């Protein structure tokens, strides 16, 4: 295949070699299906197609020559806004569904019913409990866990008053702004159902009111993300820096390779815990190197952050993992798991194992997680992978040798710990001083997915290098962080190679003080998609210390290859939190100039943050740097 065509699909060399292999073997991948879909529907792209009732589907003519209203009279603004809101509600349901699952586990753990899920981080449990206003003195860990879990589950209900996970984790200024706009969410499930209600046939038809509803639901999404992070840390431990390798070169021909994929650590963490007990079985089955766990997408991020499980690949390249011919089982929970994986089972020996009752795939084997007996379930799944090892097809095996060192595990707590090495009394001071002095121009959080419409990783890598050159401190989560891992950007060497002088000096000073004998990595990997909440915690701490609100900080966000509904809900809470937020893929809102203007301009007056839509990565950097400089000016820096 032509090299240019290849790099239009992915700039990751390992992925490129597997794309070539798939072509040779006549196997269809995500990029082929994207091509088969061309031309994609222009109405859909612009957000101008509505099928919210059986009188539709209705389409609005963007060129004004045809109908300007659907059968019910809904115009372009209403239809575009409603469609956007239905994406936000999808994202919110997914993030908070993940958090609710963990809350149930914590509740049962506290009752002594889920023995395999003891509290791993009692300090985090106490910190979360205190933040929520729970008295911690004189209570056992089980009592506290029970109270936190009960409160967490109440946060989904039709409760009165603000959602605690949102209200207790942002600045006072944000709470005031949200209250003034009437967008403070109560229960998360209530926010979800309210948004489904108001986007139903014949309910909310005012685009401004609709978008305010979208902001409210996105704040419920934020609450769900933060709860997801908190509860995962309580149950599985708060991440600390770990060193590992990333990319497909981590696969081992002589080991049983098991890929952990999806989002929730509820099963994957247990698999990591029991894998040692199964090594002997693997060796007896002929796998001389035992069992090799690897991660994909955000489940991969969860086990990378807490256990150093090597990240294999992400998002659009998940099919390519199977095409290596050595993945014996791909164990999936939920979210971002493409159904096409099952098609590959015809050509490869890999077992695709679904594990959640809400996420089955026709053609996959279903081995459901039973939390009452999680370790046994995990062992059964590993046994199944060992069986599959014996069915490998040697002629199909081709492991790319690309891999690079990666450092991950930068939870908020770990970052504060590293800063304490510089100033034990006042850990945020070195960070703030360097922002004030201009050694650090600002902070950028890179988040979100890969998207088959964008050459995989190209926007992430181009933008990170450019922002770092301009002395912007970079945080990353989700598949974006995975992309940086696969391209060697989560290393001290990347700091040497790409950081501007000011940033390099700061990362070196902190790294040396932390005993690393060199700088911190160029980019700090903070975890999975829900862990964007960790980045908010840092920004909120800095804002509180400076006594300004979040919308005054030189902090920006970017999802340069955004894809899922979850990315849309996160982007919406990021702008609501006051951040200029870049998206590198045009969202389906351009059919309404009014909605587009509300999101990219008017939002600034309402919440301080706003969307920047720019598909060119270098131009996007210019705009983000401009936004950072404007904020610095506002602070008198
Ligand atoms: Fe058409 Fe209105 Fe029904 Fe949408 S809700 S499909 S615009 S009639
Ligand atoms: S997994 S939501 S493709 S980041 Fe969180 Fe990656 Fe996006 Fe899924």
mmCIF file with all atom_site columns, N, CA and C and ligand atoms in Angstrom, residues 49-60 69-75 79 82 199-202, ligand 1:
data_model
loop_
_atom_site.group_PDB
_atom_site.id
_atom_site.type_symbol
_atom_site.label_atom_id
_atom_site.label_alt_id
_atom_site.label_comp_id
_atom_site.label_asym_id
_atom_site.label_entity_id
_atom_site.label_seq_id
_atom_site.pdbx_PDB_ins_code
_atom_site.Cartn_x
_atom_site.Cartn_y
_atom_site.Cartn_z
_atom_site.occupancy
_atom_site.B_iso_or_equiv
_atom_site.pdbx_formal_charge
_atom_site.auth_seq_id
_atom_site.auth_comp_id
_atom_site.auth_asym_id
_atom_site.auth_atom_id
_atom_site.pdbx_PDB_model_num
ATOM   1  N  N   . UNK A 1 49  ? -30.550 16.577 10.590 1.00 0.00 ? 49  UNK A N   1
ATOM   2  C  CA  . UNK A 1 49  ? -31.510 15.492 10.377 1.00 0.00 ? 49  UNK A CA  1
ATOM   3  C  C   . UNK A 1 49  ? -32.174 15.175 11.719 1.00 0.00 ? 49  UNK A C   1
ATOM   4  N  N   . UNK A 1 50  ? -33.492 15.110 11.749 1.00 0.00 ? 50  UNK A N   1
ATOM   5  C  CA  . UNK A 1 50  ? -34.188 14.762 12.990 1.00 0.00 ? 50  UNK A CA  1
ATOM   6  C  C   . UNK A 1 50  ? -35.035 13.517 12.780 1.00 0.00 ? 50  UNK A C   1
ATOM   7  N  N   . UNK A 1 51  ? -34.933 12.583 13.701 1.00 0.00 ? 51  UNK A N   1
ATOM   8  C  CA  . UNK A 1 51  ? -35.856 11.433 13.682 1.00 0.00 ? 51  UNK A CA  1
ATOM   9  C  C   . UNK A 1 51  ? -36.376 11.201 15.098 1.00 0.00 ? 51  UNK A C   1
ATOM   10 N  N   . UNK A 1 52  ? -36.707 12.311 15.738 1.00 0.00 ? 52  UNK A N   1
ATOM   11 C  CA  . UNK A 1 52  ? -37.226 12.207 17.107 1.00 0.00 ? 52  UNK A CA  1
ATOM   12 C  C   . UNK A 1 52  ? -38.696 11.798 17.155 1.00 0.00 ? 52  UNK A C   1
ATOM   13 N  N   . UNK A 1 53  ? -39.362 11.685 15.991 1.00 0.00 ? 53  UNK A N   1
ATOM   14 C  CA  . UNK A 1 53  ? -40.724 11.135 16.012 1.00 0.00 ? 53  UNK A CA  1
ATOM   15 C  C   . UNK A 1 53  ? -40.989 10.392 14.714 1.00 0.00 ? 53  UNK A C   1
ATOM   16 N  N   . UNK A 1 54  ? -42.110 9.713  14.668 1.00 0.00 ? 54  UNK A N   1
ATOM   17 C  CA  . UNK A 1 54  ? -42.397 8.845  13.517 1.00 0.00 ? 54  UNK A CA  1
ATOM   18 C  C   . UNK A 1 54  ? -42.937 9.605  12.312 1.00 0.00 ? 54  UNK A C   1
ATOM   19 N  N   . UNK A 1 55  ? -43.067 10.933 12.443 1.00 0.00 ? 55  UNK A N   1
ATOM   20 C  CA  . UNK A 1 55  ? -43.410 11.720 11.251 1.00 0.00 ? 55  UNK A CA  1
ATOM   21 C  C   . UNK A 1 55  ? -42.169 12.001 10.427 1.00 0.00 ? 55  UNK A C   1
ATOM   22 N  N   . UNK A 1 56  ? -41.004 11.776 11.047 1.00 0.00 ? 56  UNK A N   1
ATOM   23 C  CA  . UNK A 1 56  ? -39.738 12.026 10.369 1.00 0.00 ? 56  UNK A CA  1
ATOM   24 C  C   . UNK A 1 56  ? -39.269 10.781 9.658  1.00 0.00 ? 56  UNK A C   1
ATOM   25 N  N   . UNK A 1 57  ? -38.032 10.676 9.243  1.00 0.00 ? 57  UNK A N   1
ATOM   26 C  CA  . UNK A 1 57  ? -37.015 11.702 9.489  1.00 0.00 ? 57  UNK A CA  1
ATOM   27 C  C   . UNK A 1 57  ? -37.248 12.979 8.684  1.00 0.00 ? 57  UNK A C   1
ATOM   28 N  N   . UNK A 1 58  ? -36.920 14.109 9.315  1.00 0.00 ? 58  UNK A N   1
ATOM   29 C  CA  . UNK A 1 58  ? -37.027 15.403 8.655  1.00 0.00 ? 58  UNK A CA  1
ATOM   30 C  C   . UNK A 1 58  ? -35.631 15.968 8.459  1.00 0.00 ? 58  UNK A C   1
ATOM   31 N  N   . UNK A 1 59  ? -35.488 16.702 7.360  1.00 0.00 ? 59  UNK A N   1
ATOM   32 C  CA  . UNK A 1 59  ? -34.178 17.297 7.092  1.00 0.00 ? 59  UNK A CA  1
ATOM   33 C  C   . UNK A 1 59  ? -34.367 18.769 6.739  1.00 0.00 ? 59  UNK A C   1
ATOM   34 N  N   . UNK A 1 60  ? -33.439 19.580 7.191  1.00 0.00 ? 60  UNK A N   1
ATOM   35 C  CA  . UNK A 1 60  ? -33.485 21.008 6.883  1.00 0.00 ? 60  UNK A CA  1
ATOM   36 C  C   . UNK A 1 60  ? -32.452 21.286 5.800  1.00 0.00 ? 60  UNK A C   1
ATOM   37 N  N   . UNK A 1 69  ? -38.160 23.829 7.909  1.00 0.00 ? 69  UNK A N   1
ATOM   38 C  CA  . UNK A 1 69  ? -38.766 23.301 9.138  1.00 0.00 ? 69  UNK A CA  1
ATOM   39 C  C   . UNK A 1 69  ? -39.130 21.842 8.947  1.00 0.00 ? 69  UNK A C   1
ATOM   40 N  N   . UNK A 1 70  ? -39.032 21.061 10.023 1.00 0.00 ? 70  UNK A N   1
ATOM   41 C  CA  . UNK A 1 70  ? -39.507 19.685 9.977  1.00 0.00 ? 70  UNK A CA  1
ATOM   42 C  C   . UNK A 1 70  ? -41.033 19.673 9.996  1.00 0.00 ? 70  UNK A C   1
ATOM   43 N  N   . UNK A 1 71  ? -41.620 18.484 9.935  1.00 0.00 ? 71  UNK A N   1
ATOM   44 C  CA  . UNK A 1 71  ? -43.079 18.360 9.885  1.00 0.00 ? 71  UNK A CA  1
ATOM   45 C  C   . UNK A 1 71  ? -43.736 19.078 11.074 1.00 0.00 ? 71  UNK A C   1
ATOM   46 N  N   . UNK A 1 72  ? -43.106 18.986 12.249 1.00 0.00 ? 72  UNK A N   1
ATOM   47 C  CA  . UNK A 1 72  ? -43.681 19.614 13.448 1.00 0.00 ? 72  UNK A CA  1
ATOM   48 C  C   . UNK A 1 72  ? -43.375 21.104 13.543 1.00 0.00 ? 72  UNK A C   1
ATOM   49 N  N   . UNK A 1 73  ? -42.548 21.599 12.638 1.00 0.00 ? 73  UNK A N   1
ATOM   50 C  CA  . UNK A 1 73  ? -42.195 23.022 12.692 1.00 0.00 ? 73  UNK A CA  1
ATOM   51 C  C   . UNK A 1 73  ? -40.859 23.288 13.354 1.00 0.00 ? 73  UNK A C   1
ATOM   52 N  N   . UNK A 1 74  ? -40.168 22.224 13.811 1.00 0.00 ? 74  UNK A N   1
ATOM   53 C  CA  . UNK A 1 74  ? -38.838 22.439 14.417 1.00 0.00 ? 74  UNK A CA  1
ATOM   54 C  C   . UNK A 1 74  ? -37.885 22.955 13.342 1.00 0.00 ? 74  UNK A C   1
ATOM   55 N  N   . UNK A 1 75  ? -37.158 24.023 13.669 1.00 0.00 ? 75  UNK A N   1
ATOM   56 C  CA  . UNK A 1 75  ? -36.227 24.583 12.679 1.00 0.00 ? 75  UNK A CA  1
ATOM   57 C  C   . UNK A 1 75  ? -34.807 24.060 12.917 1.00 0.00 ? 75  UNK A C   1
ATOM   58 N  N   . UNK A 1 79  ? -33.405 21.636 15.974 1.00 0.00 ? 79  UNK A N   1
ATOM   59 C  CA  . UNK A 1 79  ? -32.982 20.261 15.638 1.00 0.00 ? 79  UNK A CA  1
ATOM   60 C  C   . UNK A 1 79  ? -31.505 20.051 15.978 1.00 0.00 ? 79  UNK A C   1
ATOM   61 N  N   . UNK A 1 82  ? -31.106 19.963 19.755 1.00 0.00 ? 82  UNK A N   1
ATOM   62 C  CA  . UNK A 1 82  ? -31.614 18.712 20.343 1.00 0.00 ? 82  UNK A CA  1
ATOM   63 C  C   . UNK A 1 82  ? -30.672 17.549 20.063 1.00 0.00 ? 82  UNK A C   1
ATOM   64 N  N   . UNK A 1 199 ? -35.809 16.939 25.067 1.00 0.00 ? 199 UNK A N   1
ATOM   65 C  CA  . UNK A 1 199 ? -35.528 16.788 23.636 1.00 0.00 ? 199 UNK A CA  1
ATOM   66 C  C   . UNK A 1 199 ? -36.578 15.916 22.938 1.00 0.00 ? 199 UNK A C   1
ATOM   67 N  N   . UNK A 1 200 ? -37.599 15.493 23.679 1.00 0.00 ? 200 UNK A N   1
ATOM   68 C  CA  . UNK A 1 200 ? -38.686 14.709 23.084 1.00 0.00 ? 200 UNK A CA  1
ATOM   69 C  C   . UNK A 1 200 ? -39.544 15.601 22.184 1.00 0.00 ? 200 UNK A C   1
ATOM   70 N  N   . UNK A 1 201 ? -40.291 14.980 21.323 1.00 0.00 ? 201 UNK A N   1
ATOM   71 C  CA  . UNK A 1 201 ? -41.214 15.705 20.421 1.00 0.00 ? 201 UNK A CA  1
ATOM   72 C  C   . UNK A 1 201 ? -42.037 16.739 21.187 1.00 0.00 ? 201 UNK A C   1
ATOM   73 N  N   . UNK A 1 202 ? -41.946 17.956 20.735 1.00 0.00 ? 202 UNK A N   1
ATOM   74 C  CA  . UNK A 1 202 ? -42.832 18.989 21.271 1.00 0.00 ? 202 UNK A CA  1
ATOM   75 C  C   . UNK A 1 202 ? -42.540 19.423 22.689 1.00 0.00 ? 202 UNK A C   1
HETATM 76 FE FE1 . LIG B 2 .   ? -39.651 15.816 12.106 1.00 0.00 ? 1   LIG B FE1 1
HETATM 77 FE FE2 . LIG B 2 .   ? -40.369 17.220 14.259 1.00 0.00 ? 1   LIG B FE2 1
HETATM 78 FE FE3 . LIG B 2 .   ? -40.580 14.554 14.222 1.00 0.00 ? 1   LIG B FE3 1
HETATM 79 FE FE4 . LIG B 2 .   ? -38.181 15.705 14.263 1.00 0.00 ? 1   LIG B FE4 1
HETATM 80 S  S1  . LIG B 2 .   ? -39.725 15.785 15.862 1.00 0.00 ? 1   LIG B S1  1
HETATM 81 S  S2  . LIG B 2 .   ? -38.801 13.959 13.025 1.00 0.00 ? 1   LIG B S2  1
HETATM 82 S  S3  . LIG B 2 .   ? -38.538 17.528 13.026 1.00 0.00 ? 1   LIG B S3  1
HETATM 83 S  S4  . LIG B 2 .   ? -41.698 16.007 12.940 1.00 0.00 ? 1   LIG B S4  1
#
